[in-house]
mmCIF file with all atom_site columns, C-alpha atoms in Angstrom:
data_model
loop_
_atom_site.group_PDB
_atom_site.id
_atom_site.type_symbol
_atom_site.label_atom_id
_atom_site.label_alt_id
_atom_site.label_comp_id
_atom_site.label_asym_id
_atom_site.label_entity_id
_atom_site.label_seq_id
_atom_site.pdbx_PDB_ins_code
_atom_site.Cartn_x
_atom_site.Cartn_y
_atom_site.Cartn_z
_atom_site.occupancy
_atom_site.B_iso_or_equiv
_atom_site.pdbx_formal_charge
_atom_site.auth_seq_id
_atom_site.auth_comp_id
_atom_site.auth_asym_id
_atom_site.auth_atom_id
_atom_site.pdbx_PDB_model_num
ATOM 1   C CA . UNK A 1 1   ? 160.842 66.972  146.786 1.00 0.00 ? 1   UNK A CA 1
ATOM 2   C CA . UNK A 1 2   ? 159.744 70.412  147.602 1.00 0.00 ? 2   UNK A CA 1
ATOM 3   C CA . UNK A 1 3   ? 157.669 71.653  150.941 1.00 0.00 ? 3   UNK A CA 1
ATOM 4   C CA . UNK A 1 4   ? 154.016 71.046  150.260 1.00 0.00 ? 4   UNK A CA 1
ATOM 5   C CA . UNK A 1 5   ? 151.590 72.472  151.960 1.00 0.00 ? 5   UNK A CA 1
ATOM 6   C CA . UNK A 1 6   ? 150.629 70.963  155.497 1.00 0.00 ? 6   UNK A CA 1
ATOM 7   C CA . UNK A 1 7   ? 153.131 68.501  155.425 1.00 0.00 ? 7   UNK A CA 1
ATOM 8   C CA . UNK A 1 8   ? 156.169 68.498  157.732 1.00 0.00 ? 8   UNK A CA 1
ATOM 9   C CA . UNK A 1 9   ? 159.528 69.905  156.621 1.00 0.00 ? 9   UNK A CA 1
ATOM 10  C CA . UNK A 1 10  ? 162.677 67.233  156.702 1.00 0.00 ? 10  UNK A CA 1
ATOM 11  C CA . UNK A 1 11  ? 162.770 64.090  158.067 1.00 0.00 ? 11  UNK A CA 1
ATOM 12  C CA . UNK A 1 12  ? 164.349 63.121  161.760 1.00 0.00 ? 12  UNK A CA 1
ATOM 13  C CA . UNK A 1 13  ? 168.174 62.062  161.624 1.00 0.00 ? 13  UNK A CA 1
ATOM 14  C CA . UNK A 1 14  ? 171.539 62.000  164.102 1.00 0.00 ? 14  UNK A CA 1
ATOM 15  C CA . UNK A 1 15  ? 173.832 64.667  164.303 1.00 0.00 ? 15  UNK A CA 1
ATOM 16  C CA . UNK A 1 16  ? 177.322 62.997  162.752 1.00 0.00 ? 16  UNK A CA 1
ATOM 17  C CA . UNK A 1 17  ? 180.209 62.865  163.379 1.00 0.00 ? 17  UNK A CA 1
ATOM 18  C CA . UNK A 1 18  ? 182.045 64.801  160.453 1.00 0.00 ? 18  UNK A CA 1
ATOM 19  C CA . UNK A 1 19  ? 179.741 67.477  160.518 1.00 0.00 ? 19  UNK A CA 1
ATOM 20  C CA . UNK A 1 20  ? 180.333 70.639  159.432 1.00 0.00 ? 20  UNK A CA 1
ATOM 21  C CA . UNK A 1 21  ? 179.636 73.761  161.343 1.00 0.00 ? 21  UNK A CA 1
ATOM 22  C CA . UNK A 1 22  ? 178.941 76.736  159.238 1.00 0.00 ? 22  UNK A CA 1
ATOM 23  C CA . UNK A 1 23  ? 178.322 79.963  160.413 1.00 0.00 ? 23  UNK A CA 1
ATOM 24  C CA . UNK A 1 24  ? 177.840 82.102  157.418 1.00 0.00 ? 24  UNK A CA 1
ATOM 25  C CA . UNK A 1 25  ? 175.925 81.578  154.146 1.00 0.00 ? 25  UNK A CA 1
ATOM 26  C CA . UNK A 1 26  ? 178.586 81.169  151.690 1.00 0.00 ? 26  UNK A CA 1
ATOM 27  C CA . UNK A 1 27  ? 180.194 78.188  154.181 1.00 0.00 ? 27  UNK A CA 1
ATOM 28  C CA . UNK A 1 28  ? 176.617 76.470  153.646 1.00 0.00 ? 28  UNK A CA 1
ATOM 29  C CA . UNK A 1 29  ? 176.629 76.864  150.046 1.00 0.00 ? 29  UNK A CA 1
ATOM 30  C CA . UNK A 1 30  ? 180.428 75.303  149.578 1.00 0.00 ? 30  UNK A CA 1
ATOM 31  C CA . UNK A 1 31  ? 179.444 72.588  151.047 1.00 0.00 ? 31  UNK A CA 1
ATOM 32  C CA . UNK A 1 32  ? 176.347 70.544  148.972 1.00 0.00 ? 32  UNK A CA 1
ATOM 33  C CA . UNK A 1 33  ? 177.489 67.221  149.546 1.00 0.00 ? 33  UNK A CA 1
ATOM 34  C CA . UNK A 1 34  ? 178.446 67.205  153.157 1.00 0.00 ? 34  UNK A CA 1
ATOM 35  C CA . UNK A 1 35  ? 176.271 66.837  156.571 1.00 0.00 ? 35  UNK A CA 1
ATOM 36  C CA . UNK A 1 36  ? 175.949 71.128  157.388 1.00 0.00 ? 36  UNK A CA 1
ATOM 37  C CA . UNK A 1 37  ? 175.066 72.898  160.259 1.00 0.00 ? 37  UNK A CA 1
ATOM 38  C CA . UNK A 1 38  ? 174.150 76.288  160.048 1.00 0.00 ? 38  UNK A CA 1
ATOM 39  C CA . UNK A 1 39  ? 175.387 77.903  162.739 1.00 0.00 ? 39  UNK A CA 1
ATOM 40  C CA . UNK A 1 40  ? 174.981 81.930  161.489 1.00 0.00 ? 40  UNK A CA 1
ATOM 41  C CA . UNK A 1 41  ? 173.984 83.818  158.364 1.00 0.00 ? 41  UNK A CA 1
ATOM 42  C CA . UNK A 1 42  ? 170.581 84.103  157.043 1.00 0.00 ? 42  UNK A CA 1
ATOM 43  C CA . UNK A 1 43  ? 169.844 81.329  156.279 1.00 0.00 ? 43  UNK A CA 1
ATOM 44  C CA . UNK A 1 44  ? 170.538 80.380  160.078 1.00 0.00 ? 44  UNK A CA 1
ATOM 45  C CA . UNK A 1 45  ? 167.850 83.250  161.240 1.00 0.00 ? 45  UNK A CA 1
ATOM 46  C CA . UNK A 1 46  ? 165.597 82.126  158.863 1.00 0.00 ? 46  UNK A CA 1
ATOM 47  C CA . UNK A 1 47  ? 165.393 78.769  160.247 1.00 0.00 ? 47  UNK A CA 1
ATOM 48  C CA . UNK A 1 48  ? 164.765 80.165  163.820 1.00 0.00 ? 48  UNK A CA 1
ATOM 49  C CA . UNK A 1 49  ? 168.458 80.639  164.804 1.00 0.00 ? 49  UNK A CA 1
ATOM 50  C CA . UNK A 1 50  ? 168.701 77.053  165.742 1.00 0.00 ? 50  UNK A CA 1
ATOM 51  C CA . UNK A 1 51  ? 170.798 76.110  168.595 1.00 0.00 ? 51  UNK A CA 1
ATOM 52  C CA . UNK A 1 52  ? 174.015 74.402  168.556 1.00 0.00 ? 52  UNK A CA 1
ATOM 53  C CA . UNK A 1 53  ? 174.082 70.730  168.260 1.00 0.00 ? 53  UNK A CA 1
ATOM 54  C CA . UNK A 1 54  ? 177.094 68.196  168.494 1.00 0.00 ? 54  UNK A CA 1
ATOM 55  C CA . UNK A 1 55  ? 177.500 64.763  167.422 1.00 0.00 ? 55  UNK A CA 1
ATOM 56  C CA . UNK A 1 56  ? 174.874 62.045  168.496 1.00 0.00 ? 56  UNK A CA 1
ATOM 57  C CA . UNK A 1 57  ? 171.970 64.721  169.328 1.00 0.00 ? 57  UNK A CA 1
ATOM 58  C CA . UNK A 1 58  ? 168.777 64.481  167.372 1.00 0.00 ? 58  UNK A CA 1
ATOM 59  C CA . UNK A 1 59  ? 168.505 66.385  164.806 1.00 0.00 ? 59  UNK A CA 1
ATOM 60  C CA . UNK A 1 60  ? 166.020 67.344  161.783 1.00 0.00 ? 60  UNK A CA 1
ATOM 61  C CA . UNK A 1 61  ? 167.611 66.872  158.221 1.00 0.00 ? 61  UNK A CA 1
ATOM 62  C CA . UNK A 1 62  ? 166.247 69.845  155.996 1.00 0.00 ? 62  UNK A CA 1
ATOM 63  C CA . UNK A 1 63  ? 166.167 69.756  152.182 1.00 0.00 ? 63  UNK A CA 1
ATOM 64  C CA . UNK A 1 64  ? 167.233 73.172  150.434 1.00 0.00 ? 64  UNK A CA 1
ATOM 65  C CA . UNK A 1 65  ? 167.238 74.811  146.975 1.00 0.00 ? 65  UNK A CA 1
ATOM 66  C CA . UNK A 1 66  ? 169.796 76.819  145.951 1.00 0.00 ? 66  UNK A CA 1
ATOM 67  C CA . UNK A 1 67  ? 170.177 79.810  143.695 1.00 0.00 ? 67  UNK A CA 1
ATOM 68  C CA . UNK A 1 68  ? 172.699 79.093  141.406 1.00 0.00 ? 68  UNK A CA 1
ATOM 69  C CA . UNK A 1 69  ? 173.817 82.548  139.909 1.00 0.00 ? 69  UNK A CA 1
ATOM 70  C CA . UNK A 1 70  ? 176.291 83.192  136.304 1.00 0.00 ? 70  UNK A CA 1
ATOM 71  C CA . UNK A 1 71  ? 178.298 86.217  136.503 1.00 0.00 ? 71  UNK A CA 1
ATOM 72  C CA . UNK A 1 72  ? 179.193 88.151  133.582 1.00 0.00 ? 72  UNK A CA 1
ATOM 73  C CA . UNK A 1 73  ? 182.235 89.897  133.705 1.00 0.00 ? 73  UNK A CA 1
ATOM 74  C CA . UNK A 1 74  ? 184.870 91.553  132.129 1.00 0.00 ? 74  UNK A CA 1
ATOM 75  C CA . UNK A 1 75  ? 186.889 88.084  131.631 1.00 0.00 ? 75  UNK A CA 1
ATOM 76  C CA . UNK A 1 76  ? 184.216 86.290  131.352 1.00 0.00 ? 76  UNK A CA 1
ATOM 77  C CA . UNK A 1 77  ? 181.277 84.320  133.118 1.00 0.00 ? 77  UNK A CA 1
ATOM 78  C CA . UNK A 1 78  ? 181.612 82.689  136.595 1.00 0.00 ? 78  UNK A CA 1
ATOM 79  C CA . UNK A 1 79  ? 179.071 80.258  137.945 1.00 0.00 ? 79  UNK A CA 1
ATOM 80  C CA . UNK A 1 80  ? 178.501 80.510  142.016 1.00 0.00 ? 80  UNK A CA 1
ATOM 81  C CA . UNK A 1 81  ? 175.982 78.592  144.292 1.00 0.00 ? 81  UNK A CA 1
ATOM 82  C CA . UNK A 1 82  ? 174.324 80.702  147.216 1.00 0.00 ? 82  UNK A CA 1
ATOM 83  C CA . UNK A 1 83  ? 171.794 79.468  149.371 1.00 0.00 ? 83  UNK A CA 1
ATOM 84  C CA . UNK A 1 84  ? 170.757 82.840  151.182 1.00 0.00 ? 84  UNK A CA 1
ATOM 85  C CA . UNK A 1 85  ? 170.269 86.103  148.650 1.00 0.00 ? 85  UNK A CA 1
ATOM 86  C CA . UNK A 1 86  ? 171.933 87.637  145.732 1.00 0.00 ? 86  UNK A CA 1
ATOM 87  C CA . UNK A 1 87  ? 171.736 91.155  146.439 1.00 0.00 ? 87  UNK A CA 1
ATOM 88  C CA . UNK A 1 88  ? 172.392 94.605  143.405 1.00 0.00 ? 88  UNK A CA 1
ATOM 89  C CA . UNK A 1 89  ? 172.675 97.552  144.792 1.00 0.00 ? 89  UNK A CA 1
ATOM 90  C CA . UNK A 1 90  ? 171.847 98.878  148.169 1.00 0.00 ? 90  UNK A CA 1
ATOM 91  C CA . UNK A 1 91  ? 168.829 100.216 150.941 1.00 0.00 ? 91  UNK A CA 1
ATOM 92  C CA . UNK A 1 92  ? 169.593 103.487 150.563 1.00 0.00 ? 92  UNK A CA 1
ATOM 93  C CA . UNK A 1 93  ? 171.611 104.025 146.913 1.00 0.00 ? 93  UNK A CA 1
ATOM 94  C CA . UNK A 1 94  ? 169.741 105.965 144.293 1.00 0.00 ? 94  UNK A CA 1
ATOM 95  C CA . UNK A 1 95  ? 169.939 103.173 141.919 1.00 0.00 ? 95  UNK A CA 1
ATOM 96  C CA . UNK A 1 96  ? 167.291 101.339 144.018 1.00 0.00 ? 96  UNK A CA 1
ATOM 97  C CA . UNK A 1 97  ? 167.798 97.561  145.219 1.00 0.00 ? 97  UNK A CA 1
ATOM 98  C CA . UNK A 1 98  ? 167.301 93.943  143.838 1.00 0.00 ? 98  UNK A CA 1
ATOM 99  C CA . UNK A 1 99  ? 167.374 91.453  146.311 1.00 0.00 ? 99  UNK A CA 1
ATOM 100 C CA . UNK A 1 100 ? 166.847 87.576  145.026 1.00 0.00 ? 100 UNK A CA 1
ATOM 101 C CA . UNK A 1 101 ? 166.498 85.562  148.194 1.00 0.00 ? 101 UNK A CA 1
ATOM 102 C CA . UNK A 1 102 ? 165.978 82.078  149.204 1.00 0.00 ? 102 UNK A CA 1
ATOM 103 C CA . UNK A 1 103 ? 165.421 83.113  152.747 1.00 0.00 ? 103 UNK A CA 1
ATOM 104 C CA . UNK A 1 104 ? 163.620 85.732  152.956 1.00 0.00 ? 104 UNK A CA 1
ATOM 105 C CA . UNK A 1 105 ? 165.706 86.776  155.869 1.00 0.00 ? 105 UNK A CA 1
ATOM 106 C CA . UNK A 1 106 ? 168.745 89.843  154.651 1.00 0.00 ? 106 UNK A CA 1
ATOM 107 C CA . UNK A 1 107 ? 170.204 90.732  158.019 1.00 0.00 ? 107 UNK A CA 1
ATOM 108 C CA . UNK A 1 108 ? 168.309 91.833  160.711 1.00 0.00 ? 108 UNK A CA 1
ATOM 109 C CA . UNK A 1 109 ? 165.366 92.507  157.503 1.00 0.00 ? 109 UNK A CA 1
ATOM 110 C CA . UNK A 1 110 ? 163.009 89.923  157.210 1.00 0.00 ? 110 UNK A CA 1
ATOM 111 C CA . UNK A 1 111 ? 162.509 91.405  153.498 1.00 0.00 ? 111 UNK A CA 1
ATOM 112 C CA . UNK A 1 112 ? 160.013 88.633  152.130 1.00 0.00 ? 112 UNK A CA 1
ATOM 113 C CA . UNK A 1 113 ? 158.480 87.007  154.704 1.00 0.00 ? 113 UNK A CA 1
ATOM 114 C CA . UNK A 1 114 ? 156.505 84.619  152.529 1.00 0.00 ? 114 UNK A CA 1
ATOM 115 C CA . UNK A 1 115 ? 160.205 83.221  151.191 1.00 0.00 ? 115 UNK A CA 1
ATOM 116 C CA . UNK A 1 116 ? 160.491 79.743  152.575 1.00 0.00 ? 116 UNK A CA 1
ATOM 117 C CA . UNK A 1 117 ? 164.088 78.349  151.490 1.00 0.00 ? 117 UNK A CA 1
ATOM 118 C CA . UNK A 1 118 ? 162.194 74.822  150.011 1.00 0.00 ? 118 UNK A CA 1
ATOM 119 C CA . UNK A 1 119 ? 159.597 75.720  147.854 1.00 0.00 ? 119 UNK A CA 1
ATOM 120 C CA . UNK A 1 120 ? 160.951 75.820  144.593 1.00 0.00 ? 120 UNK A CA 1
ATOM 121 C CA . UNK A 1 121 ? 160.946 79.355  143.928 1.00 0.00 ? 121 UNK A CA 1
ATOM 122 C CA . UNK A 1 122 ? 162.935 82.302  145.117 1.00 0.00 ? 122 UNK A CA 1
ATOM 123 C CA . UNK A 1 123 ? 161.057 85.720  146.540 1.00 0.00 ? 123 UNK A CA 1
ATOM 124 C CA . UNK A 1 124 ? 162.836 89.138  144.373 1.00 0.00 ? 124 UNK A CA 1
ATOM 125 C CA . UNK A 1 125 ? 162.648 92.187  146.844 1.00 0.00 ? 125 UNK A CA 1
ATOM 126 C CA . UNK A 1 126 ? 162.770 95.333  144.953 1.00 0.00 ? 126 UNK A CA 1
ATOM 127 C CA . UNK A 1 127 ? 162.600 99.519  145.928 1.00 0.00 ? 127 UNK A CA 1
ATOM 128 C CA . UNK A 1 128 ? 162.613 101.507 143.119 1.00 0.00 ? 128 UNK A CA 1
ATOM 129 C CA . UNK A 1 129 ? 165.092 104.099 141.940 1.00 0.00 ? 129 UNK A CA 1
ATOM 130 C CA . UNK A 1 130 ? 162.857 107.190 142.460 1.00 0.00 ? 130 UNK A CA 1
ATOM 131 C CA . UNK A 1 131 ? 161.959 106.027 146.529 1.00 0.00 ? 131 UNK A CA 1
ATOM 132 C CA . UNK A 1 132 ? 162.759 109.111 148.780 1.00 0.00 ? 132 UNK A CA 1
ATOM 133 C CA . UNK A 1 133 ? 165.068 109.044 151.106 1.00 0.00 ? 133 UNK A CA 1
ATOM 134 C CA . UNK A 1 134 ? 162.356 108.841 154.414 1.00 0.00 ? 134 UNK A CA 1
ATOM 135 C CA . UNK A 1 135 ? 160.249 106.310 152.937 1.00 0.00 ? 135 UNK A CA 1
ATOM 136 C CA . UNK A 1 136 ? 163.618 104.324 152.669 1.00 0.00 ? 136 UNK A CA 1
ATOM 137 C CA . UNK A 1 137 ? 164.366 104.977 155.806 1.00 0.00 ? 137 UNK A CA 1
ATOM 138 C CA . UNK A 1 138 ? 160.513 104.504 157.394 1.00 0.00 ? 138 UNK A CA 1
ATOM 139 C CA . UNK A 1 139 ? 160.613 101.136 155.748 1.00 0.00 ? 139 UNK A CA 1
ATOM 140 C CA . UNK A 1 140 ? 164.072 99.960  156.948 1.00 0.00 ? 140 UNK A CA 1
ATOM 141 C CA . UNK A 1 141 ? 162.900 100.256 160.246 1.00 0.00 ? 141 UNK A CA 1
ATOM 142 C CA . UNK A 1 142 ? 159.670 97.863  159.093 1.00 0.00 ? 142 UNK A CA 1
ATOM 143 C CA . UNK A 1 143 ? 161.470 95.340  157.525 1.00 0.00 ? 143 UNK A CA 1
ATOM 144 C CA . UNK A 1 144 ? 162.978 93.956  160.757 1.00 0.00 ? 144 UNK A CA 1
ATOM 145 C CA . UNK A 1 145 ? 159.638 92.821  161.352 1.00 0.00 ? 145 UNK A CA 1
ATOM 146 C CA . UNK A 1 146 ? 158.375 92.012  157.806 1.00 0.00 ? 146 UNK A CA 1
ATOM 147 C CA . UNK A 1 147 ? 155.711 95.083  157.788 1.00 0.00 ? 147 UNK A CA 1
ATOM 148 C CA . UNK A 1 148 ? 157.444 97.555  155.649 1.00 0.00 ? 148 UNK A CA 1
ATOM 149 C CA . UNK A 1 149 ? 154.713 95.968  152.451 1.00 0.00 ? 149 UNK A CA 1
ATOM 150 C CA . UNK A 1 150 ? 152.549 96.889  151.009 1.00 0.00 ? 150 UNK A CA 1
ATOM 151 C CA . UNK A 1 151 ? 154.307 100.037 149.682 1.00 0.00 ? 151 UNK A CA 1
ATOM 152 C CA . UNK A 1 152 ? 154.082 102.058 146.239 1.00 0.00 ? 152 UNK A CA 1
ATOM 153 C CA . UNK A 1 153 ? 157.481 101.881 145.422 1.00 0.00 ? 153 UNK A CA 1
ATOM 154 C CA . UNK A 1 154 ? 158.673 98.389  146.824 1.00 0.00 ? 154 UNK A CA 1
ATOM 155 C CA . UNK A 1 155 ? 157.803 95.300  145.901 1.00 0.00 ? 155 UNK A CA 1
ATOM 156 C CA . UNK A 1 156 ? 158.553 91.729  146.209 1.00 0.00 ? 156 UNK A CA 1
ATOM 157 C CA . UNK A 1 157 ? 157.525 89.264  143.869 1.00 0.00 ? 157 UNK A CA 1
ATOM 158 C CA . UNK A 1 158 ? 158.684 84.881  143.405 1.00 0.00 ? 158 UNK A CA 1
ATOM 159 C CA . UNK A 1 159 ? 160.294 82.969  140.286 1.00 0.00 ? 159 UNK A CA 1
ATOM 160 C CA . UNK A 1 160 ? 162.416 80.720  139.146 1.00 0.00 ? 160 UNK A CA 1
ATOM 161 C CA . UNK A 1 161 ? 164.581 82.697  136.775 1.00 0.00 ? 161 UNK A CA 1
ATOM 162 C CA . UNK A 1 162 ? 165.706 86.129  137.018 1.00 0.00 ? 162 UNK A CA 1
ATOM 163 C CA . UNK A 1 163 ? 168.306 88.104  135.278 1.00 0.00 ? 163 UNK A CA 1
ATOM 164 C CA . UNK A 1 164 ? 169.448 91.502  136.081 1.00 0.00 ? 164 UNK A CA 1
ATOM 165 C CA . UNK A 1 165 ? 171.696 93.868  133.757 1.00 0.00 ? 165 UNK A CA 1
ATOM 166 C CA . UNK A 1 166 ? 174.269 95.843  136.253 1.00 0.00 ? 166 UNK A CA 1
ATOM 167 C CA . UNK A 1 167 ? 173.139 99.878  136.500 1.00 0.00 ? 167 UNK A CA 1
ATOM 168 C CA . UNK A 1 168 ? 175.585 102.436 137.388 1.00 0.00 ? 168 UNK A CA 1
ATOM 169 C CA . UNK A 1 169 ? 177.992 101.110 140.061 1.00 0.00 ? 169 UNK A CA 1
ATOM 170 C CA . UNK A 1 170 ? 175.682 99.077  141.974 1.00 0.00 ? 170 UNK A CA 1
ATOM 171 C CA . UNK A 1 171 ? 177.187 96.503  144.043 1.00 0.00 ? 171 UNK A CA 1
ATOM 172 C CA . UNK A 1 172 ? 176.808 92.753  143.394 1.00 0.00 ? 172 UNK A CA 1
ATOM 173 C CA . UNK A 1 173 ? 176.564 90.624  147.280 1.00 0.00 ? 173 UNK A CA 1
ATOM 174 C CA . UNK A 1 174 ? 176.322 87.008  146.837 1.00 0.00 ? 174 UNK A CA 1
ATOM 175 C CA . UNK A 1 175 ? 175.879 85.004  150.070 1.00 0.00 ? 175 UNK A CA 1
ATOM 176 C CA . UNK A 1 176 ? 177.910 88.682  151.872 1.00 0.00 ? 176 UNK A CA 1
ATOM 177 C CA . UNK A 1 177 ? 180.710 88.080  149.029 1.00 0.00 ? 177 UNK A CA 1
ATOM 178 C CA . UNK A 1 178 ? 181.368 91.510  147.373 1.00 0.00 ? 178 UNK A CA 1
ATOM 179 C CA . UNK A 1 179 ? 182.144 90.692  143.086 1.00 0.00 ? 179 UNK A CA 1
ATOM 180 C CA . UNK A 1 180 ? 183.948 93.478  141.913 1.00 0.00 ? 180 UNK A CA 1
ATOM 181 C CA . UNK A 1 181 ? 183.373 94.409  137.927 1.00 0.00 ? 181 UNK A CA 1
ATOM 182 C CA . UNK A 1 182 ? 180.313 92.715  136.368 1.00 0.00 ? 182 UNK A CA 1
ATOM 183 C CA . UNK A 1 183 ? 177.864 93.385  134.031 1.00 0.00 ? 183 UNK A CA 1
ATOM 184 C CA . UNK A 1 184 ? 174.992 91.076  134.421 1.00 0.00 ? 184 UNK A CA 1
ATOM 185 C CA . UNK A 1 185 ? 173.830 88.211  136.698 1.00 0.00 ? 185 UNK A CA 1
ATOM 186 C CA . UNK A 1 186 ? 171.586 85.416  136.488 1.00 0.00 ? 186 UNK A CA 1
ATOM 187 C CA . UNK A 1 187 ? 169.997 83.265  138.761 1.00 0.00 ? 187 UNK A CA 1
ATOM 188 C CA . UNK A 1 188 ? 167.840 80.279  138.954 1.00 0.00 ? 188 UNK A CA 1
ATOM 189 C CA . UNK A 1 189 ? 166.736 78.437  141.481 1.00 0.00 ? 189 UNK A CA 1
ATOM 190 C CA . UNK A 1 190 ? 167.596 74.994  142.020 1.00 0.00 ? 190 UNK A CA 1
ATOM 191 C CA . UNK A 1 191 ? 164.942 72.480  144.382 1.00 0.00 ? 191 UNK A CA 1
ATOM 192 C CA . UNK A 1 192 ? 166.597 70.436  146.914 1.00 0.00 ? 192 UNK A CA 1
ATOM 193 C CA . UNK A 1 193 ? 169.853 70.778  145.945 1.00 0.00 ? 193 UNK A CA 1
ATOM 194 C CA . UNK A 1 194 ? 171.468 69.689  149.221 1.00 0.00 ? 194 UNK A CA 1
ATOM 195 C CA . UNK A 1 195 ? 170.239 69.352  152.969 1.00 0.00 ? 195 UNK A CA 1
ATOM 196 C CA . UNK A 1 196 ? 171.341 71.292  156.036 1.00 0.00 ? 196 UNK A CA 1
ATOM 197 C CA . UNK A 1 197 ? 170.991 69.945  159.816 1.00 0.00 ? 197 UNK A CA 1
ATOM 198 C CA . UNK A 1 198 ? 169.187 72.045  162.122 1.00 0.00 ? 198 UNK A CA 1
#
């Protein structure tokens, strides 16, 4: 079940034994059925940047959603599970930027920082095409902090469902994994889909 509001967030559990230590995003999100521990990546800093724990310490058992994304391309359509952002384009490319995150958290950007990584939706971060240059850059230097909204020409909306249609060359980032030719992606969002340990 979901977050709700003013209710706590996991339930208390043990470390184990055959836990898994992952310290980047796409580790996480190859991993639904076993007992992870973030360790780095977004989602990491979006949970506080938790401290190391080993087997036997206490520990809080978190239940995630996932964005599970289909890729269109030229040989077809590839299904991949992320639990941090899907990310088209770039900050600073002319073709503006589309980032669907879970986290909320892109790097040292806290991008949406309403996103909460158990609520059943997903935040989409957007700059448009015609943003200048200096407001790009004025706002990068926000976002580590989460103040670079309101703005006229970047947004950030939540869903469930999103698909984009590629532009241009813009790049496709899922969970910091580059895919190479593709024409369109589409992602949903999928509540508690696996738990973490923090």
């Amino acid at each position: 079940m979901t977050i709700e509001k003013g209710r706590e967030w996991g339930r208390p559990a043990i470390v184990p034994g055959d836990v898994i230590l992952a310290s980047e995003d796409s580790l996480v999100a190859a991993s639904p059925g076993l007992r992870v521990l973030p360790t780095g990546g977004n989602l990491w800093r979006s949970l506080g940047s938790p401290r190391l724990k080993e087997a036997g310490d206490e520990c809080t058992d978190l239940p995630l959603d996932v964005l599970h994304c289909s890729i269109t391309g030229p040989k077809g359509t590839s299904e991949v599970v992320a639990v941090a952002q899907v990310v088209v384009g770039s900050w600073f490319s002319r073709g503006g930027l589309t980032v669907v995150t879970n986290v909320g958290t892109w790097g040292d950007m806290n991008i949406a920082p309403r996103a909460h990584p158990n609520d059943g939706e997903f935040d989409v971060f957007e700059i448009a095409p015609h943003t200048s240059l200096r407001q790009r850059i004025i706002a990068r230097g926000k976002a580590a902090t989460g103040t670079h909204l309101p703005h006229p020409t970047m947004s950030v909306h939540r869903g469930t469902r999103v698909t984009i249609e590629r532009k241009s060359n813009a790049p496709l980032v899922v969970d910091g994994h580059v895919f190479g030719r593709w024409s369109c992606v589409s992602v949903e969002i999928c509540p508690d889909f696996m738990t973490v340990i923090v």
